[in-house]
Tab-separated table of C-alpha atoms and ligand atoms in Angstrom:
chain	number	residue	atom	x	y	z
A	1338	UNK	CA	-37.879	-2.039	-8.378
A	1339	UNK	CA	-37.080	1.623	-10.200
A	1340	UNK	CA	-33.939	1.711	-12.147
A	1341	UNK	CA	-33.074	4.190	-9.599
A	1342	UNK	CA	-33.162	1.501	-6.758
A	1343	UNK	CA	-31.415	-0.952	-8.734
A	1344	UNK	CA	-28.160	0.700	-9.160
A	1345	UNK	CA	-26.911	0.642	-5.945
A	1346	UNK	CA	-23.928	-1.219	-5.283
A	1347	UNK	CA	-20.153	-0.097	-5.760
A	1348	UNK	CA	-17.319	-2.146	-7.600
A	1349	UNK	CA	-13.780	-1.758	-6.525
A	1350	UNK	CA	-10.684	-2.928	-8.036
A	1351	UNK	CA	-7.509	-2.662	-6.380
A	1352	UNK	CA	-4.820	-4.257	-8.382
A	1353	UNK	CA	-1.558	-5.554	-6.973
A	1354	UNK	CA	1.893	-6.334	-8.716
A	1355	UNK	CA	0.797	-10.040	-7.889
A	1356	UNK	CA	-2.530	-10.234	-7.437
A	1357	UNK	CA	-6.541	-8.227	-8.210
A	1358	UNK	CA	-8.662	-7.946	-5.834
A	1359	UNK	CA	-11.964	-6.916	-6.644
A	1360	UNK	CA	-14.525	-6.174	-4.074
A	1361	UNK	CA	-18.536	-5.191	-4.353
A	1362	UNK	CA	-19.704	-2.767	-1.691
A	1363	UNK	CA	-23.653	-1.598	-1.086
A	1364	UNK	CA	-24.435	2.267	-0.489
A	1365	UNK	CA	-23.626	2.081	3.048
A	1366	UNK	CA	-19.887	0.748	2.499
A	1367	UNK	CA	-20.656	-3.182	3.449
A	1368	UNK	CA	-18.801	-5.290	1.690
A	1369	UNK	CA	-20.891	-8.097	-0.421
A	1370	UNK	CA	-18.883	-9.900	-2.380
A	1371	UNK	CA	-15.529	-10.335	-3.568
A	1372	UNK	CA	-12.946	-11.878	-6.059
A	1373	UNK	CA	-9.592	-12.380	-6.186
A	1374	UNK	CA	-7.039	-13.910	-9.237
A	1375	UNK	CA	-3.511	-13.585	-9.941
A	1376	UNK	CA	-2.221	-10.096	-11.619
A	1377	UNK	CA	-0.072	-12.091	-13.943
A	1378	UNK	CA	1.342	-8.416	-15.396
A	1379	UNK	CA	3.800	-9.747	-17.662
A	1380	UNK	CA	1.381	-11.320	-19.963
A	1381	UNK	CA	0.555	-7.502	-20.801
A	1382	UNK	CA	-1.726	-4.830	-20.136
A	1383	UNK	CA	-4.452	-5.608	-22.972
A	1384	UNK	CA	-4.619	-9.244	-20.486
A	1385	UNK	CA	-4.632	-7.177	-17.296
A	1386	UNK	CA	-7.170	-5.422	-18.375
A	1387	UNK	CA	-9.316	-8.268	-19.098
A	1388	UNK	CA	-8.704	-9.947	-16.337
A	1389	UNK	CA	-9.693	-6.679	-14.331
A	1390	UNK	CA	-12.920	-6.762	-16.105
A	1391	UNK	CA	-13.725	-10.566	-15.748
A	1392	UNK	CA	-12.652	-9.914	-11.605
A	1393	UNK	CA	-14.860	-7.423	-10.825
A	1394	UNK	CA	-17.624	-9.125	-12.815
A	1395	UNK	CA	-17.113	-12.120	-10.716
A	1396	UNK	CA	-16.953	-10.159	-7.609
A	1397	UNK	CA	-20.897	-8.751	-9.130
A	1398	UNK	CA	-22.054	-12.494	-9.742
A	1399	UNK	CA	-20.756	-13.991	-6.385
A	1400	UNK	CA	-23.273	-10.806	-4.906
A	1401	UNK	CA	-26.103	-11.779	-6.712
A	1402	UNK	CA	-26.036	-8.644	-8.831
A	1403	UNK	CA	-24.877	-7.377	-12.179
A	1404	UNK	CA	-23.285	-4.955	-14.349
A	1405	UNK	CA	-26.882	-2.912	-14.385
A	1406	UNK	CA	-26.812	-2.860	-10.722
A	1407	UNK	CA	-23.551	-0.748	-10.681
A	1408	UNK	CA	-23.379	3.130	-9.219
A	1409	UNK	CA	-20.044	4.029	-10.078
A	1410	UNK	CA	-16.806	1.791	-9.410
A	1411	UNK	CA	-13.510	2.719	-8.688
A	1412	UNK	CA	-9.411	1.358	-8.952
A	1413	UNK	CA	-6.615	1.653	-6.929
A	1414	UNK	CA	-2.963	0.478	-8.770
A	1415	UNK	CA	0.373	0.746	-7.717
A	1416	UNK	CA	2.826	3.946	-8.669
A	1417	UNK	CA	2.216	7.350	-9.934
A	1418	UNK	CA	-1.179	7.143	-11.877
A	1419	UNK	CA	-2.740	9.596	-13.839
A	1420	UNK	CA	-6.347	10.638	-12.143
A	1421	UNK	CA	-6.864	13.163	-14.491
A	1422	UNK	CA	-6.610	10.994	-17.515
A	1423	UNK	CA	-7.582	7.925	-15.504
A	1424	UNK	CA	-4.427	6.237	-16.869
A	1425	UNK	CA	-1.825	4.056	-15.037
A	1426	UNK	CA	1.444	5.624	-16.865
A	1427	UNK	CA	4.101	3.053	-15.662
A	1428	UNK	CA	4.777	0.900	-12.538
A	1429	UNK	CA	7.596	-0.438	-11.450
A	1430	UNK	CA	5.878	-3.819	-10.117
A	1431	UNK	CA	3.572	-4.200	-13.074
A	1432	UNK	CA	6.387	-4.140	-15.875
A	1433	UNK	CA	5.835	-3.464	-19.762
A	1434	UNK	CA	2.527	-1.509	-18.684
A	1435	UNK	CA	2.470	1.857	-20.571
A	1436	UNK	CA	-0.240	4.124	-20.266
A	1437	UNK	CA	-2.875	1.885	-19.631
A	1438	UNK	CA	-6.188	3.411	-19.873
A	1439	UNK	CA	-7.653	1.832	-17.061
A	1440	UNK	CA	-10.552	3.672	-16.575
A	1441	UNK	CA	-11.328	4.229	-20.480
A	1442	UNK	CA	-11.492	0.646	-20.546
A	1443	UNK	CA	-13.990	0.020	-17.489
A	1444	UNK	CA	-16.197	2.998	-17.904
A	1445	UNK	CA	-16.735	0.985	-21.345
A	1446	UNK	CA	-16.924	-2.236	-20.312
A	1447	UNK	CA	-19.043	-1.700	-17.011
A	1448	UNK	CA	-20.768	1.153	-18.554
A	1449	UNK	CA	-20.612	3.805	-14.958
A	1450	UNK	CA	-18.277	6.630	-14.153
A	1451	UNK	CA	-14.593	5.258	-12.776
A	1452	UNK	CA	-12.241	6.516	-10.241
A	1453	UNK	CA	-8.853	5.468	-10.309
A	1454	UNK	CA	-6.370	6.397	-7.095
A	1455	UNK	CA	-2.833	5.451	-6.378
A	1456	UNK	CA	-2.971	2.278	-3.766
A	1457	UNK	CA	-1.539	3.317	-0.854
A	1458	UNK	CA	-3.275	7.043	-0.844
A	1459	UNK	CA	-6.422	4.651	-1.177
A	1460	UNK	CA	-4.693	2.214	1.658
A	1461	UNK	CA	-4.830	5.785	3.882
A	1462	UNK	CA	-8.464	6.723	3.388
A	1463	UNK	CA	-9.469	3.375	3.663
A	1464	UNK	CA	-8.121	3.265	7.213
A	1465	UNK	CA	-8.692	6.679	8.491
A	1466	UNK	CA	-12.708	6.278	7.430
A	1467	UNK	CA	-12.964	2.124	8.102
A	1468	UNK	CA	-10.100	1.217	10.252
A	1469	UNK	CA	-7.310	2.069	12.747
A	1470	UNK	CA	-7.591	6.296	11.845
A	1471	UNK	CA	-11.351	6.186	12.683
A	1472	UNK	CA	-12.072	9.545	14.573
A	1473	UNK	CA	-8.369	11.301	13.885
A	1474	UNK	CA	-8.148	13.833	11.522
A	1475	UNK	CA	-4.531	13.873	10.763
A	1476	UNK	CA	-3.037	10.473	9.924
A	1477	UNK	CA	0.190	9.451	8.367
A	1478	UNK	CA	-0.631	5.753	6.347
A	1479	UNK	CA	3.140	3.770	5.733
A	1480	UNK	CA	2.956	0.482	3.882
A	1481	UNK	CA	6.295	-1.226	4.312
A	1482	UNK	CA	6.895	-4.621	2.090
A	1483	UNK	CA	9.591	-4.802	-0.894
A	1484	UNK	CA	9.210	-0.837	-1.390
A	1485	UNK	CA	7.927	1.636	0.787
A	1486	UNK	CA	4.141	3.615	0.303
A	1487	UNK	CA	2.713	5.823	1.566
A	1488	UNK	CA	-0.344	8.236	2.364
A	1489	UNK	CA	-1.527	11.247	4.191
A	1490	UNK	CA	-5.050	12.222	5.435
A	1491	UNK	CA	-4.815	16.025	6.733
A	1492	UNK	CA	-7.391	18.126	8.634
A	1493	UNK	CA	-9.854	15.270	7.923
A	1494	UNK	CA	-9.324	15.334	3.979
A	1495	UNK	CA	-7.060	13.229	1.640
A	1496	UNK	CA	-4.080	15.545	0.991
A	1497	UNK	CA	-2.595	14.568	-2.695
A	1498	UNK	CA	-0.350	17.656	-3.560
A	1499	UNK	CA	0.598	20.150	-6.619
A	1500	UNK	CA	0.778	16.815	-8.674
A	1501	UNK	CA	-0.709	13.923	-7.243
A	1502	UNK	CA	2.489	13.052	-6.067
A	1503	UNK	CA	2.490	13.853	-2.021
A	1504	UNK	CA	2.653	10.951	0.782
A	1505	UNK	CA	5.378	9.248	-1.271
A	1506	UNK	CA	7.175	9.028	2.554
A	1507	UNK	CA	9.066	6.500	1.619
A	1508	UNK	CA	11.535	8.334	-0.908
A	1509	UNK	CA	13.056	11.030	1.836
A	1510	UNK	CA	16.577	10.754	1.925
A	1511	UNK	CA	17.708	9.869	5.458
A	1512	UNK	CA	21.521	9.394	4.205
A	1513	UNK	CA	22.771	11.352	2.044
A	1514	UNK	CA	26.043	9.332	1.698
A	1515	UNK	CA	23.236	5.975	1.416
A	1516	UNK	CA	22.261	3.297	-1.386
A	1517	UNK	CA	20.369	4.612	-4.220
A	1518	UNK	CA	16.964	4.015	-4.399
A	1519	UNK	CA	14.845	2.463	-6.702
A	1520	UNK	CA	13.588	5.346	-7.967
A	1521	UNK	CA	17.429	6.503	-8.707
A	1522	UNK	CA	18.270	9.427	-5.633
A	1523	UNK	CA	20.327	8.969	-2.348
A	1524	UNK	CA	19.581	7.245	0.661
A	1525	UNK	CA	15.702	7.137	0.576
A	1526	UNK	CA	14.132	5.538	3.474
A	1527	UNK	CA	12.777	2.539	0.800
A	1528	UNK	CA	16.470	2.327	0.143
A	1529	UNK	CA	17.333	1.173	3.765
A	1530	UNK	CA	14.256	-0.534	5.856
A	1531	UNK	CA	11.754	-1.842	3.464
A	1532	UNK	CA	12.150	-5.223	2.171
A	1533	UNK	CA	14.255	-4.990	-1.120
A	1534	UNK	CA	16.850	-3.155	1.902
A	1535	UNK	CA	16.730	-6.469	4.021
A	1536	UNK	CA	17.277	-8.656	0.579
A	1537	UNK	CA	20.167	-6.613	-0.184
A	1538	UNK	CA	21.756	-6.548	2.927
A	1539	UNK	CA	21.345	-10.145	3.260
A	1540	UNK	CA	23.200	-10.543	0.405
A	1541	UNK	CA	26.121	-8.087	1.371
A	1542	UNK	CA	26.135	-10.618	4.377
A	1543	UNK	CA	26.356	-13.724	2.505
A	1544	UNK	CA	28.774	-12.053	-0.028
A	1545	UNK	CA	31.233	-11.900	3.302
A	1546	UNK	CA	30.421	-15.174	4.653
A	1547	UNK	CA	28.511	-13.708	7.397
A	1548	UNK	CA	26.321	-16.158	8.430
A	1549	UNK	CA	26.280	-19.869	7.803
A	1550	UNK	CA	22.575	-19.885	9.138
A	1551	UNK	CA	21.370	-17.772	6.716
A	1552	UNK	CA	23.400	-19.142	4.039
A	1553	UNK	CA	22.015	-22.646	4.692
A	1554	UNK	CA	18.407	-21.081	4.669
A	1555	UNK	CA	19.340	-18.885	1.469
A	1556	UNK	CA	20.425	-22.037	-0.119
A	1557	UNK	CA	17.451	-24.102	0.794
A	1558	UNK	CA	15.232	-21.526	-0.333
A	1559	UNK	CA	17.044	-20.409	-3.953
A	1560	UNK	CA	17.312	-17.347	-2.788
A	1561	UNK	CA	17.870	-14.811	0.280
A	1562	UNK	CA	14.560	-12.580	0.723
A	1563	UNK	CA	13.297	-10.526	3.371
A	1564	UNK	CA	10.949	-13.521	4.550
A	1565	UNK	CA	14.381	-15.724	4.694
A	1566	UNK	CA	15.870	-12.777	6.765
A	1567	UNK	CA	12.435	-13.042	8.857
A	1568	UNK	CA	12.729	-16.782	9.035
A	1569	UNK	CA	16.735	-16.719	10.594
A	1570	UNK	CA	16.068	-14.074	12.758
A	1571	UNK	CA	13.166	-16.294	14.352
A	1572	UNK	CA	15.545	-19.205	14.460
A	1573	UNK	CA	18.082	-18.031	16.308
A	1574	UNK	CA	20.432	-16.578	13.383
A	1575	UNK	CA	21.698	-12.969	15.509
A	1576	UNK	CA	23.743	-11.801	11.926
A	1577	UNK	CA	19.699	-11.557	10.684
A	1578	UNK	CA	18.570	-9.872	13.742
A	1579	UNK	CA	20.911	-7.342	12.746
A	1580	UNK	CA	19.611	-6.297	9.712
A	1581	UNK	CA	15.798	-6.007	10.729
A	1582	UNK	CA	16.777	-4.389	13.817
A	1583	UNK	CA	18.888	-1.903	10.917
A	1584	UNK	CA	16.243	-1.313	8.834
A	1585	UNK	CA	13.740	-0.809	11.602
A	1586	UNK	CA	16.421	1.759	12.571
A	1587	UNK	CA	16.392	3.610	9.408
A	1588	UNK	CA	12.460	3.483	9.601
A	1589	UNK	CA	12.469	4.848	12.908
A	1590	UNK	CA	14.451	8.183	10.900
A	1591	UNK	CA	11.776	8.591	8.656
A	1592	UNK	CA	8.834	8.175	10.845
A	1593	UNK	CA	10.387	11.104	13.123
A	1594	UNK	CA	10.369	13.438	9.867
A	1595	UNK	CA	6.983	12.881	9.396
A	1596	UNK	CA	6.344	13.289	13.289
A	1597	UNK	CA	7.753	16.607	12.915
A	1598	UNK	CA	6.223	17.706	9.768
A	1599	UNK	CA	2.411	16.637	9.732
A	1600	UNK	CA	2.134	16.331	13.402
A	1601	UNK	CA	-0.386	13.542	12.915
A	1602	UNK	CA	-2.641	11.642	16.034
A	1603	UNK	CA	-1.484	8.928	14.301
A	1604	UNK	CA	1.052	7.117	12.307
A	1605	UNK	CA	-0.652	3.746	10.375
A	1606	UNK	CA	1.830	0.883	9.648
A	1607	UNK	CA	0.560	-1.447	6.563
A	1608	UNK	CA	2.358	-3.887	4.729
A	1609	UNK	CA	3.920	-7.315	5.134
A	1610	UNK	CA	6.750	-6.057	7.142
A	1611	UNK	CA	5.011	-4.987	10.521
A	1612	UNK	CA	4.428	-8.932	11.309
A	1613	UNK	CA	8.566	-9.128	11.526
A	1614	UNK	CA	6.989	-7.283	15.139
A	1615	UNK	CA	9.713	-5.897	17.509
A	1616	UNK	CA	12.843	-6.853	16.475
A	1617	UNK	CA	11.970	-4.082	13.297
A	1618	UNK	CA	9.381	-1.533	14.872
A	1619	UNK	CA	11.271	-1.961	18.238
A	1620	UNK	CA	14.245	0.065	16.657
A	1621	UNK	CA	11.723	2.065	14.812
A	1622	UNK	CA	9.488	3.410	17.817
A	1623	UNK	CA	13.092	3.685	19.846
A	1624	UNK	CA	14.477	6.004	16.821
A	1625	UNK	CA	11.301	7.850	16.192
A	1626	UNK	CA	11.271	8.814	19.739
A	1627	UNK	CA	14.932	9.380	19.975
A	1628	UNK	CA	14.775	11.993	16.734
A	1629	UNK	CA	11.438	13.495	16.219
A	1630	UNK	CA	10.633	16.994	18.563
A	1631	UNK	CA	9.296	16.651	21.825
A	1632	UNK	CA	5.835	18.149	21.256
A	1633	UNK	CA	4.564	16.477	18.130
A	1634	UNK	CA	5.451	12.962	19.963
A	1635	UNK	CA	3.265	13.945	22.842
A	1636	UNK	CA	0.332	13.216	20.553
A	1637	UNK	CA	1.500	10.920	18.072
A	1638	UNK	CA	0.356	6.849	18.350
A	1639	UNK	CA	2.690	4.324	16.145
A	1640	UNK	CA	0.129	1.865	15.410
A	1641	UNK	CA	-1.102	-1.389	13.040
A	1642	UNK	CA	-3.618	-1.076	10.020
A	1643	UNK	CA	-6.675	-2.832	11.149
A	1644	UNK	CA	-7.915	-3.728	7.627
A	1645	UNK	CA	-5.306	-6.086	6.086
A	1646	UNK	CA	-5.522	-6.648	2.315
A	1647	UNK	CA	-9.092	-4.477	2.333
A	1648	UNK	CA	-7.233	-0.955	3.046
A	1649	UNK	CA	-7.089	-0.405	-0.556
A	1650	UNK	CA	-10.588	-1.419	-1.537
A	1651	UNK	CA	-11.714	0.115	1.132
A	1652	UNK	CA	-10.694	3.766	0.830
A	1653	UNK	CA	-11.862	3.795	-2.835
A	1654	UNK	CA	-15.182	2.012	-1.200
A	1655	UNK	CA	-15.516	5.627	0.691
A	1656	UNK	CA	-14.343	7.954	-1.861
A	1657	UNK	CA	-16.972	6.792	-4.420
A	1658	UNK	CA	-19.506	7.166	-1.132
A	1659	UNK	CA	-18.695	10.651	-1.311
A	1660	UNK	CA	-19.368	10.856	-4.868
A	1661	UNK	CA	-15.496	10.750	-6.244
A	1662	UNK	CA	-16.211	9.059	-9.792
A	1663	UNK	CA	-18.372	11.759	-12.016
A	1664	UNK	CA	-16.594	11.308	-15.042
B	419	ZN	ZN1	13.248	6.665	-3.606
């Protein structure tokens, strides 16, 4: 076989707050192999980056192939990043990471050119080329779990902005008069339906004596999360119902804004929060229709992300099919 014929497969990282995936693709974007181990961020960045070596080597050896047979490879992490530079500057879910030269370290290790992208702009090209955006050209990609991501594909082509920093949908401010965000400013949509929202109101609850259902469950479990909001609701608890049906609410209020402003065929929901189903994007379709302008909704479907935990892996999968990684 010709070295030419050898390199032919495509290594993807996309590393989570709690866990790496790492996933080996062939030319044609099938997936042949992957690997998965625990993030473990607080034991450091020089770790992580080890450990984001040793993955995607293991994804290579569960394929049958190695480093050699390697095009180009690619990473998707959480936060701003820094394509440019290929360097994660700082995220909030993997803590004590500074300027981590992510790519630096892989182009060195693996020895091809690497791509790194911010997850959930990945998440979006991963499911307008592979999944539930197939055919559309102008898709809105929302991943709702403890924050809020996001990701726009527009007139067919991954839209990133002045800075890198566009399709961050989930830091509009919907009430001005709201809780602060994570990142620090008013009434952000992450501030009021994604899951950190849910925790918080829980605990507002709790801090009342609102609920001696969720107490008991908060008390069982050590602590009162979104899943232990989840978990009340589905038992019964109507104080719990409340604050999905809330947040779903305040999601509702952002997914009109982006109705109105991108006009997209469709709007792609990611993230462990769509399985809390219709008590949260019952309120959200019901306030997205309520809000948002008549004509953009005449076109717009509110739908699921068919790829799951792939989105990611997947979207990088297609950029580096299109030749992203050069450098
Ligand atoms: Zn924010």
């Amino acid at each position: 076989m010709t070295e030419e014929g050898r390199r032919r497969c495509l290594g993807v990282v996309d590393l989570g707050g709690s866990k790496i995936l790492s996933v080996v693709a062939d030319d044609e974007g099938h997936v042949l192999a992957e690997d998965r181990r625990p993030t473990d961020a607080e034991e450091g960045s020089e770790v992580g980056l080890e450990r984001i070596g040793a993955s995607i080597e293991a994804a290579l050896a569960n394929a049958g192939l190695r480093r050699e047979d390697l095009r180009a490879a690619g990473v998707c992490a959480p936060g701003p990043i820094d394509s440019a530079r290929g360097v994660i500057p700082e995220a909030p879910n993997l803590p004590g990471w500074h300027d981590v030269p992510v790519c630096q370290y892989l182009a060195a290790r693996l020895g091809v050119p690497i791509m790194l992208e911010n997850d959930a702009t990945a998440a979006a090209y991963g499911e307008f080329v592979y999944g539930a955006g197939r055919g559309c050209r102008h898709i809105v990609y929302i991943t709702v779990s403890t924050g809020i991501g996001g990701g726009l594909v527009l007139d067919g082509r991954l839209y990133r902005g002045a800075s890198g920093a566009a399709g961050e949908i989930g830091h509009i401010t919907i009430d001005v008069d709201g809780p602060l965000c994570g990142c620090g400013k008013p009434g952000h949509v992450e501030a009021l339906a994604s899951g950190r929202a849910i925790a918080r109101e829980a605990q507002a609850v709790l801090a009342r004596g609102g609920s001696p259902w969720l107490a008991r469950l908060a008390e069982e479990e050590g602590e009162a999360s979104a899943a232990t909001v989840q978990r009340a609701a589905e038992a019964g608890d109507p104080e719990a119902t409340r604050i999905i049906q809330r947040a779903g609410y305040y999601l509702g209020i952002g997914l009109a804004a982006y109705v109105d402003v991108f006009n997209p065929e469709v709007i792609i929901i990611g993230g462990g929060l769509r399985h809390m189903g219709d008590p949260y994007l019952g309120p959200a379709r019901e306030e997205m229709a309520r809000c948002a302008m008549e004509e953009p909704l005449k076109v717009v479907r509110l739908v699921e992300a068919e790829l799951g935990d792939y989105s990611g892996a997947m979207g990088i999968v297609a950029l580096l099919r299109e030749g992203a990684a050069t450098a």
